[in-house]
Coordinates of N, CA and C in Angstrom, one line a residue:
M1 N -50.4 137.1 -37.3 CA -51.8 136.9 -37.6 C -51.9 135.4 -38.0
A2 N -53.2 134.9 -37.9 CA -53.4 133.5 -38.2 C -53.4 133.3 -39.7
F3 N -53.8 134.3 -40.5 CA -53.8 134.1 -41.9 C -52.8 135.0 -42.6
T4 N -52.1 134.5 -43.5 CA -51.2 135.3 -44.3 C -51.6 135.3 -45.7
N5 N -51.5 136.4 -46.4 CA -52.0 136.5 -47.7 C -50.8 136.5 -48.7
S6 N -50.6 135.5 -49.4 CA -49.5 135.4 -50.3 C -50.1 135.1 -51.7
S7 N -49.7 135.8 -52.7 CA -50.3 135.6 -54.0 C -49.9 134.3 -54.6
A8 N -48.8 133.6 -54.2 CA -48.4 132.4 -54.9 C -49.1 131.2 -54.3
R9 N -49.4 131.2 -52.9 CA -49.9 130.0 -52.3 C -51.3 130.2 -51.8
G10 N -51.8 131.4 -51.7 CA -53.2 131.6 -51.1 C -53.1 131.7 -49.6
A11 N -54.2 131.6 -49.0 CA -54.3 131.7 -47.5 C -53.9 130.5 -46.8
E12 N -53.0 130.6 -45.7 CA -52.6 129.5 -45.0 C -53.1 129.6 -43.5
L13 N -53.4 128.5 -42.9 CA -53.9 128.4 -41.5 C -52.7 128.1 -40.6
N14 N -52.5 128.8 -39.5 CA -51.5 128.5 -38.5 C -52.1 127.5 -37.6
V15 N -51.5 126.3 -37.6 CA -52.0 125.1 -36.8 C -51.3 124.9 -35.5
T16 N -50.4 125.8 -35.1 CA -49.7 125.6 -33.9 C -50.6 125.7 -32.7
P17 N -51.5 126.6 -32.6 CA -52.4 126.6 -31.4 C -53.3 125.4 -31.4
L18 N -53.7 124.9 -32.5 CA -54.5 123.7 -32.6 C -53.8 122.4 -32.1
I19 N -52.5 122.4 -32.3 CA -51.7 121.2 -31.8 C -51.5 121.3 -30.3
D20 N -51.4 122.5 -29.8 CA -51.3 122.7 -28.3 C -52.6 122.2 -27.7
I21 N -53.7 122.6 -28.2 CA -55.0 122.2 -27.7 C -55.2 120.7 -27.8
L22 N -54.7 120.1 -28.9 CA -54.8 118.6 -29.0 C -53.9 117.9 -28.0
L23 N -52.7 118.4 -27.7 CA -51.8 117.8 -26.7 C -52.4 117.9 -25.3
V24 N -53.1 119.1 -25.0 CA -53.7 119.2 -23.7 C -54.8 118.3 -23.5
L25 N -55.7 118.1 -24.6 CA -56.8 117.1 -24.5 C -56.2 115.7 -24.4
L26 N -55.1 115.4 -25.0 CA -54.5 114.1 -24.9 C -54.1 113.8 -23.5
I27 N -53.4 114.8 -22.8 CA -53.0 114.6 -21.4 C -54.2 114.5 -20.5
I28 N -55.2 115.2 -20.7 CA -56.4 115.1 -19.9 C -57.0 113.7 -20.0
F29 N -57.1 113.2 -21.3 CA -57.6 111.8 -21.5 C -56.8 110.8 -20.8
M30 N -55.4 110.9 -20.8 CA -54.6 109.9 -20.2 C -54.7 110.0 -18.7
V31 N -54.9 111.1 -18.1 CA -55.1 111.2 -16.7 C -56.4 110.7 -16.2
I32 N -57.4 110.9 -17.0 CA -58.8 110.5 -16.6 C -59.0 109.0 -16.7
T33 N -58.4 108.4 -17.8 CA -58.6 107.0 -18.0 C -57.9 106.1 -16.9
P34 N -58.7 105.2 -16.3 CA -58.1 104.4 -15.2 C -57.1 103.4 -15.8
P35 N -56.0 103.1 -15.1 CA -55.0 102.1 -15.6 C -55.6 100.7 -15.5
R36 N -55.2 99.9 -16.4 CA -55.6 98.5 -16.4 C -54.6 97.7 -15.5
T37 N -55.2 96.8 -14.7 CA -54.4 96.0 -13.9 C -54.4 94.6 -14.5
L38 N -53.2 94.1 -14.8 CA -53.1 92.8 -15.3 C -52.5 91.9 -14.3
G39 N -52.9 90.6 -14.3 CA -52.4 89.6 -13.3 C -53.5 88.7 -12.9
L40 N -53.2 87.9 -11.9 CA -54.2 86.9 -11.4 C -54.8 87.4 -10.1
S41 N -56.0 87.0 -9.9 CA -56.7 87.4 -8.7 C -56.5 86.2 -7.7
A42 N -56.3 86.5 -6.5 CA -56.1 85.5 -5.5 C -56.8 85.9 -4.2
A43 N -57.5 84.9 -3.6 CA -58.2 85.2 -2.4 C -57.3 84.7 -1.3
L44 N -56.8 85.6 -0.5 CA -55.9 85.3 0.6 C -56.6 85.1 1.9
P45 N -56.2 84.2 2.7 CA -56.9 84.0 4.0 C -56.6 85.2 4.9
Q46 N -57.6 85.7 5.6 CA -57.5 86.8 6.5 C -57.3 86.3 7.9
P47 N -56.4 87.0 8.7 CA -56.2 86.5 10.1 C -57.5 86.6 10.9
G48 N -57.8 85.6 11.7 CA -59.0 85.6 12.5 C -58.6 85.6 14.0
V49 N -59.6 86.1 14.8 CA -59.3 86.1 16.2 C -59.7 84.7 16.8
D50 N -60.8 84.2 16.3 CA -61.3 82.9 16.8 C -60.5 81.7 16.2
P51 N -60.0 80.8 17.0 CA -59.1 79.7 16.4 C -59.9 78.8 15.5
H52 N -61.2 78.8 15.6 CA -62.0 77.9 14.7 C -62.4 78.6 13.4
V53 N -62.0 79.8 13.2 CA -62.4 80.5 11.9 C -61.7 79.9 10.7
N54 N -60.5 79.5 10.8 CA -59.7 79.0 9.7 C -59.9 77.5 9.4
R55 N -60.7 76.9 10.2 CA -61.0 75.5 10.0 C -62.1 75.3 9.0
P56 N -61.9 74.4 8.1 CA -63.0 74.1 7.1 C -64.2 73.5 7.8
A57 N -65.3 73.5 7.1 CA -66.6 72.9 7.6 C -66.5 71.4 7.8
D58 N -67.4 70.8 8.5 CA -67.4 69.4 8.7 C -67.5 68.6 7.4
R59 N -68.2 69.1 6.5 CA -68.4 68.4 5.2 C -67.3 68.6 4.2
S60 N -66.3 69.3 4.6 CA -65.2 69.6 3.6 C -64.3 68.5 3.6
V61 N -63.5 68.4 2.5 CA -62.5 67.4 2.3 C -61.1 68.0 2.4
V62 N -60.3 67.5 3.3 CA -59.0 68.0 3.5 C -58.0 66.9 3.2
I63 N -57.1 67.2 2.2 CA -56.0 66.3 1.9 C -54.8 66.8 2.6
Q64 N -54.3 65.9 3.5 CA -53.2 66.2 4.4 C -51.9 65.5 3.9
L65 N -50.9 66.3 3.7 CA -49.6 65.8 3.2 C -48.6 65.9 4.4
S66 N -47.8 64.9 4.6 CA -46.7 65.0 5.6 C -45.4 64.9 4.8
G67 N -44.4 65.3 5.5 CA -43.1 65.4 4.8 C -42.5 64.0 4.4
D68 N -43.0 62.9 5.0 CA -42.5 61.6 4.6 C -43.4 60.9 3.6
S69 N -44.0 61.7 2.7 CA -44.9 61.3 1.6 C -46.1 60.6 2.1
G70 N -46.5 60.8 3.3 CA -47.8 60.3 3.9 C -48.9 61.1 3.4
L71 N -50.0 60.5 3.1 CA -51.2 61.2 2.5 C -52.5 60.7 3.2
R72 N -53.3 61.7 3.5 CA -54.6 61.3 4.2 C -55.7 62.2 3.5
I73 N -56.9 61.6 3.4 CA -58.1 62.4 3.1 C -58.8 62.5 4.4
N74 N -59.0 63.7 5.0 CA -59.5 63.9 6.3 C -58.6 63.1 7.3
T75 N -59.1 62.0 7.8 CA -58.2 61.2 8.7 C -57.9 59.8 8.1
E76 N -58.4 59.6 6.9 CA -58.2 58.2 6.3 C -56.9 58.2 5.4
P77 N -56.0 57.3 5.8 CA -54.8 57.2 5.0 C -55.1 56.6 3.6
I78 N -54.3 57.2 2.6 CA -54.6 56.8 1.2 C -53.2 56.8 0.5
R79 N -53.1 56.0 -0.6 CA -51.9 56.1 -1.4 C -52.1 57.1 -2.5
L80 N -51.1 57.7 -3.0 CA -51.1 58.7 -4.1 C -51.8 58.2 -5.4
A81 N -51.5 56.9 -5.7 CA -52.1 56.3 -6.9 C -53.6 56.2 -6.8
D82 N -54.2 56.1 -5.6 CA -55.6 55.9 -5.4 C -56.3 57.2 -5.2
L83 N -55.6 58.3 -5.1 CA -56.2 59.6 -4.7 C -57.3 60.1 -5.7
G84 N -57.0 60.0 -7.0 CA -57.9 60.5 -8.0 C -59.3 59.7 -8.0
A85 N -59.2 58.4 -7.9 CA -60.4 57.5 -7.8 C -61.2 57.8 -6.5
R86 N -60.5 58.0 -5.4 CA -61.1 58.3 -4.2 C -61.9 59.6 -4.2
L87 N -61.2 60.6 -4.8 CA -61.9 61.9 -4.9 C -63.1 61.9 -5.8
L88 N -63.0 61.1 -6.9 CA -64.2 61.0 -7.8 C -65.3 60.3 -7.0
D89 N -65.0 59.3 -6.2 CA -66.0 58.6 -5.4 C -66.6 59.5 -4.3
I90 N -65.8 60.3 -3.7 CA -66.3 61.2 -2.7 C -67.3 62.3 -3.3
F91 N -66.9 62.8 -4.4 CA -67.7 64.0 -5.0 C -68.7 63.6 -6.1
K92 N -69.0 62.3 -6.2 CA -70.0 61.9 -7.2 C -71.4 62.3 -6.9
T93 N -71.7 62.5 -5.6 CA -73.0 62.9 -5.1 C -73.1 64.4 -4.6
R94 N -71.9 65.1 -4.6 CA -71.9 66.4 -4.1 C -72.0 67.4 -5.2
A95 N -72.7 68.5 -4.9 CA -72.8 69.6 -5.9 C -71.6 70.5 -5.8
E96 N -71.2 70.8 -4.6 CA -70.0 71.7 -4.3 C -68.7 70.9 -4.3
R97 N -67.9 71.2 -5.2 CA -66.6 70.4 -5.4 C -65.4 71.3 -4.9
V98 N -65.2 71.2 -3.6 CA -64.1 72.0 -3.0 C -63.2 71.1 -2.2
V99 N -61.9 71.2 -2.4 CA -60.9 70.4 -1.6 C -59.9 71.3 -1.0
F100 N -59.5 71.0 0.2 CA -58.4 71.8 0.8 C -57.2 70.9 0.9
V101 N -56.0 71.5 0.6 CA -54.8 70.8 0.7 C -54.0 71.4 1.9
Q102 N -53.6 70.5 2.8 CA -52.8 71.0 3.9 C -51.5 70.2 4.0
A103 N -50.4 70.9 3.9 CA -49.1 70.2 3.8 C -48.2 70.6 5.0
A104 N -47.4 69.7 5.5 CA -46.5 70.0 6.5 C -45.4 70.9 6.0
A105 N -44.7 71.5 6.9 CA -43.7 72.5 6.5 C -42.5 71.9 5.7
D106 N -42.2 70.6 6.0 CA -41.1 70.0 5.3 C -41.5 69.2 4.0
T107 N -42.7 69.4 3.6 CA -43.2 68.8 2.4 C -42.7 69.5 1.1
E108 N -42.2 68.8 0.2 CA -41.7 69.4 -1.1 C -42.8 70.0 -1.9
F109 N -42.6 71.1 -2.5 CA -43.7 71.7 -3.3 C -44.1 70.9 -4.5
Q110 N -43.2 70.1 -5.1 CA -43.6 69.3 -6.2 C -44.7 68.2 -5.8
Y111 N -44.6 67.8 -4.6 CA -45.6 66.8 -4.1 C -47.0 67.5 -3.9
V112 N -46.9 68.7 -3.4 CA -48.2 69.5 -3.3 C -48.8 69.8 -4.6
A113 N -47.9 70.2 -5.6 CA -48.4 70.5 -7.0 C -49.0 69.2 -7.6
Q114 N -48.4 68.1 -7.3 CA -48.9 66.8 -7.9 C -50.3 66.5 -7.3
V115 N -50.5 66.7 -6.0 CA -51.8 66.4 -5.4 C -52.8 67.4 -6.0
V116 N -52.5 68.7 -6.1 CA -53.4 69.7 -6.7 C -53.8 69.3 -8.2
D117 N -52.8 68.8 -8.9 CA -53.0 68.3 -10.3 C -54.0 67.1 -10.3
I118 N -53.8 66.2 -9.4 CA -54.7 65.0 -9.4 C -56.1 65.5 -9.0
A119 N -56.2 66.5 -8.1 CA -57.5 67.0 -7.7 C -58.2 67.6 -8.8
K120 N -57.5 68.5 -9.6 CA -58.1 69.1 -10.8 C -58.5 68.1 -11.8
G121 N -57.7 67.0 -11.9 CA -58.0 65.9 -12.9 C -59.3 65.2 -12.5
A122 N -59.6 65.2 -11.2 CA -60.8 64.6 -10.7 C -62.0 65.5 -10.7
S123 N -62.0 66.6 -11.5 CA -63.1 67.5 -11.7 C -63.4 68.3 -10.4
I124 N -62.4 68.6 -9.6 CA -62.6 69.5 -8.5 C -62.6 70.9 -8.9
D125 N -63.7 71.7 -8.6 CA -63.8 73.1 -9.0 C -62.8 74.0 -8.3
H126 N -62.7 73.9 -7.0 CA -61.8 74.8 -6.3 C -60.9 74.0 -5.4
V127 N -59.6 74.3 -5.4 CA -58.6 73.7 -4.5 C -58.0 74.8 -3.7
G128 N -58.2 74.7 -2.4 CA -57.7 75.7 -1.4 C -56.5 75.1 -0.7
L129 N -55.6 76.0 -0.4 CA -54.4 75.6 0.3 C -54.5 76.1 1.8
L130 N -54.4 75.2 2.7 CA -54.4 75.6 4.1 C -53.0 75.8 4.6
T131 N -52.8 76.9 5.3 CA -51.5 77.2 5.8 C -51.4 77.0 7.3
A132 N -50.2 76.8 7.8 CA -50.0 76.7 9.3 C -50.4 78.0 9.9
R133 N -51.0 77.9 11.0 CA -51.4 79.1 11.8 C -50.3 79.6 12.6
L134 N -50.0 80.8 12.5 CA -48.9 81.4 13.3 C -49.4 82.0 14.6
D135 N -49.0 81.4 15.7 CA -49.4 81.9 17.0 C -48.3 82.8 17.5
S136 N -48.7 83.9 18.1 CA -47.6 84.8 18.6 C -47.3 84.5 20.1
G137 N -46.5 83.5 20.3 CA -46.0 83.1 21.6 C -47.0 82.5 22.5
R138 N -48.1 81.9 22.0 CA -49.1 81.3 22.9 C -48.8 79.8 22.9

């Protein structure tokens, strides 16, 4: 029985079924609650059929890095020391501040990171990385 009658202690409630119900409700709550995903969000380029899909627009700024520490903004050669000032000059009249960085395969990552850091220092909102296009035997 749920209640026992003892003259010394009075009536006692058996809580074992209540604990079972509590555990079942806890399991249901854990299953229904969606898991949190922690991490960074990244927009990855999607493969396109058209070869012109991955090219940036005509008004975009592309910083090209070559393996021998050569640096260009679109087609204009520039020194690394002058990059920040040149980016400030380019974007002083533009509302959209987007730069693409394209590096050769033999370029060291620290050089790419340094260029991205200079771009962020020049108040660039978004820095995109352009990758080499993989052609399947064409």
